[in-house]
Protein backbone atom coordinates (compact mmCIF):
# COMPACT_ATOMS: atom_id res chain seq x y z
CA MET A 1 -10.93 17.02 11.04
CA PRO A 2 -7.84 16.27 13.13
CA ILE A 3 -7.23 12.65 14.02
CA THR A 4 -7.69 12.03 17.74
CA ASN A 5 -6.63 8.38 18.03
CA HIS A 6 -3.25 8.40 19.75
CA GLN A 7 -2.00 5.37 17.79
CA THR A 8 -2.66 6.87 14.38
CA ALA A 9 -2.37 10.63 14.97
CA GLY A 10 1.41 10.69 15.02
CA TYR A 11 2.13 7.47 13.17
CA ALA A 12 4.55 7.64 10.22
CA PHE A 13 2.46 5.86 7.60
CA LEU A 14 4.38 4.20 4.74
CA GLN A 15 7.71 5.01 6.40
CA GLU A 16 9.61 2.15 4.74
CA MET A 17 8.37 3.28 1.34
CA TYR A 18 9.50 6.85 2.01
CA GLU A 19 12.95 5.46 2.82
CA ASP A 20 13.17 3.67 -0.53
CA PRO A 21 14.00 5.99 -3.47
CA TYR A 22 12.07 3.67 -5.81
CA TYR A 23 8.85 5.19 -4.48
CA PRO A 24 8.36 8.90 -5.33
CA ASP A 25 7.65 11.05 -2.27
CA ALA A 26 5.05 13.15 -4.09
CA VAL A 27 2.94 10.06 -4.82
CA LEU A 28 3.57 8.65 -1.35
CA ASP A 29 2.22 11.90 0.07
CA GLN A 30 -1.02 11.17 -1.80
CA CYS A 31 -1.04 7.61 -0.44
CA ARG A 32 -0.46 8.86 3.08
CA ALA A 33 -3.38 11.27 2.60
CA VAL A 34 -5.61 8.29 1.69
CA LEU A 35 -4.66 6.57 4.96
CA LEU A 36 -5.22 9.74 6.97
CA ARG A 37 -8.65 10.21 5.34
CA LEU A 38 -9.45 6.61 6.24
CA CYS A 39 -8.61 7.37 9.89
CA GLU A 40 -10.74 10.51 9.79
CA THR A 41 -13.64 8.61 8.25
CA ILE A 42 -13.43 5.86 10.85
CA GLU A 43 -13.42 8.47 13.60
CA SER A 44 -16.40 10.36 12.16
CA ASP A 45 -18.50 7.36 11.01
CA ARG A 46 -17.59 5.04 13.91
CA PRO A 47 -18.15 1.68 12.16
CA SER A 48 -19.88 -0.72 14.51
CA ASP A 49 -18.73 -3.97 12.94
CA LEU A 50 -16.17 -5.47 10.58
CA ALA A 51 -18.50 -5.40 7.59
CA THR A 52 -18.85 -1.63 7.91
CA LEU A 53 -15.10 -1.20 8.41
CA TYR A 54 -14.45 -3.26 5.27
CA VAL A 55 -16.68 -0.92 3.24
CA LEU A 56 -14.49 1.99 4.36
CA THR A 57 -11.20 0.21 3.71
CA ARG A 58 -12.34 -0.92 0.26
CA ALA A 59 -13.05 2.69 -0.63
CA ALA A 60 -9.52 3.61 0.50
CA THR A 61 -8.14 0.66 -1.49
CA ALA A 62 -9.90 2.00 -4.58
CA GLU A 63 -8.13 5.33 -4.02
CA PHE A 64 -4.78 3.50 -3.93
CA ASN A 65 -5.68 1.73 -7.17
CA GLY A 66 -6.34 5.14 -8.70
CA LEU A 67 -2.79 6.23 -7.91
CA GLN A 68 -1.14 3.45 -9.93
CA ALA A 69 -0.82 5.64 -13.03
CA GLU A 70 0.96 8.31 -11.00
CA PHE A 71 3.43 5.73 -9.71
CA GLU A 72 4.04 4.54 -13.27
CA ALA A 73 4.50 8.09 -14.56
CA ALA A 74 7.23 8.50 -11.93
CA GLY A 75 8.94 5.25 -12.98
CA SER A 76 7.58 3.24 -10.06
CA GLU A 77 4.62 1.01 -9.27
CA ILE A 78 2.64 -0.45 -6.41
CA GLU A 79 4.30 -3.85 -6.48
CA THR A 80 4.40 -6.74 -4.00
CA VAL A 81 6.58 -5.07 -1.37
CA ALA A 82 4.52 -1.88 -1.53
CA ARG A 83 1.27 -3.84 -1.27
CA GLU A 84 2.53 -5.59 1.86
CA LEU A 85 3.61 -2.32 3.48
CA ILE A 86 0.30 -0.67 2.63
CA ALA A 87 -1.57 -3.69 4.02
CA ASP A 88 0.45 -3.42 7.24
CA ASP A 89 -0.74 0.17 7.65
CA PHE A 90 -4.34 -0.85 6.98
CA CYS A 91 -3.97 -3.50 9.72
CA LEU A 92 -2.49 -0.97 12.12
CA ILE A 93 -5.42 1.36 11.47
CA ALA A 94 -7.97 -1.42 12.01
CA SER A 95 -6.32 -2.45 15.26
CA ALA A 96 -6.00 1.13 16.51
CA TYR A 97 -9.74 1.59 16.09
CA GLY A 98 -10.70 -1.60 17.91
CA PHE A 99 -10.78 -4.09 15.03
CA ALA A 100 -7.69 -6.18 15.82
CA GLU A 101 -9.53 -9.26 14.51
CA ALA A 102 -9.90 -7.76 11.02
CA ASP A 103 -8.66 -9.97 8.21
CA SER A 104 -5.81 -8.28 6.34
CA GLU A 105 -6.97 -9.63 2.97
CA GLU A 106 -10.49 -8.32 3.56
CA LEU A 107 -9.15 -4.92 4.58
CA ILE A 108 -7.51 -4.49 1.18
CA ALA A 109 -9.96 -6.49 -0.92
CA GLY A 110 -10.34 -4.91 -4.31
CA ARG A 111 -6.67 -4.06 -4.71
CA ASP A 112 -5.56 -3.90 -8.32
CA CYS A 113 -2.83 -6.51 -8.63
CA GLU A 114 -3.06 -7.02 -12.38
CA ARG A 115 -0.55 -4.39 -13.49
CA GLY A 116 2.15 -5.49 -11.10
CA VAL A 117 1.54 -9.15 -11.90
CA MET A 118 1.79 -8.52 -15.64
CA ALA A 119 4.97 -6.48 -15.25
CA ARG A 120 6.56 -9.21 -13.14
CA LYS A 121 5.52 -11.85 -15.70
CA ARG A 122 7.19 -9.86 -18.49
CA MET A 123 10.29 -9.34 -16.38
CA SER A 124 10.46 -12.92 -15.17
CA SER A 125 11.32 -14.15 -18.65
CA SER A 126 14.56 -12.16 -18.84
CA PRO A 127 17.89 -13.89 -18.00
CA GLN A 128 18.82 -11.09 -15.57
CA THR A 129 15.59 -11.55 -13.66
CA LYS A 130 15.94 -15.31 -13.46
CA ALA A 131 19.49 -14.98 -12.14
CA ALA A 132 18.56 -12.29 -9.63
CA THR A 133 15.48 -14.16 -8.46
CA SER A 134 17.49 -17.30 -7.83
CA ALA A 135 19.88 -15.15 -5.79
CA GLY A 136 16.93 -14.14 -3.60
CA TRP A 137 16.57 -10.45 -4.47
CA ARG A 138 13.54 -8.53 -3.27
CA THR A 139 11.11 -7.73 -6.08
CA SER A 140 11.49 -3.94 -5.78
CA ALA A 141 15.27 -4.16 -5.71
CA LEU A 142 15.19 -6.43 -8.73
CA GLU A 143 12.88 -4.15 -10.65
CA SER A 144 15.01 -1.11 -9.78
CA ALA A 145 18.17 -2.85 -10.93
CA LEU A 146 16.61 -3.85 -14.24
CA ARG A 147 15.41 -0.32 -14.92
CA MET A 148 18.96 0.95 -14.41
CA SER A 149 20.50 -1.54 -16.85
């Protein structure tokens, strides 16, 4: 089913992630497909209230959680920066379909943060990480730099 909403039909979902080589395009294509399916589902099911919208976005969030292993296999992960960018796209979708008042945390409730949190905890104990963090590096840039060393 083609998307008819003019705000989402031509929107470049996850654009910032595609521009960052840390995130593999092949896995991002799968993530983008999740967002497009969410748009299609909203258009076909026409949720009448936020509670119904949240059911749909939680299902999409579960699909993102299922892609974590593919990110890891490609030497990447859905970390803090990625989660924020994905949440931004969920918010854009909600707003485009008339749910501007949707709570961003509710839209992505059920996200699997444990893996990223544990990886950051392991990394945070290293001297390189402590030095880089105090210098104000972004998490994804820090993680990329550590993988290269």
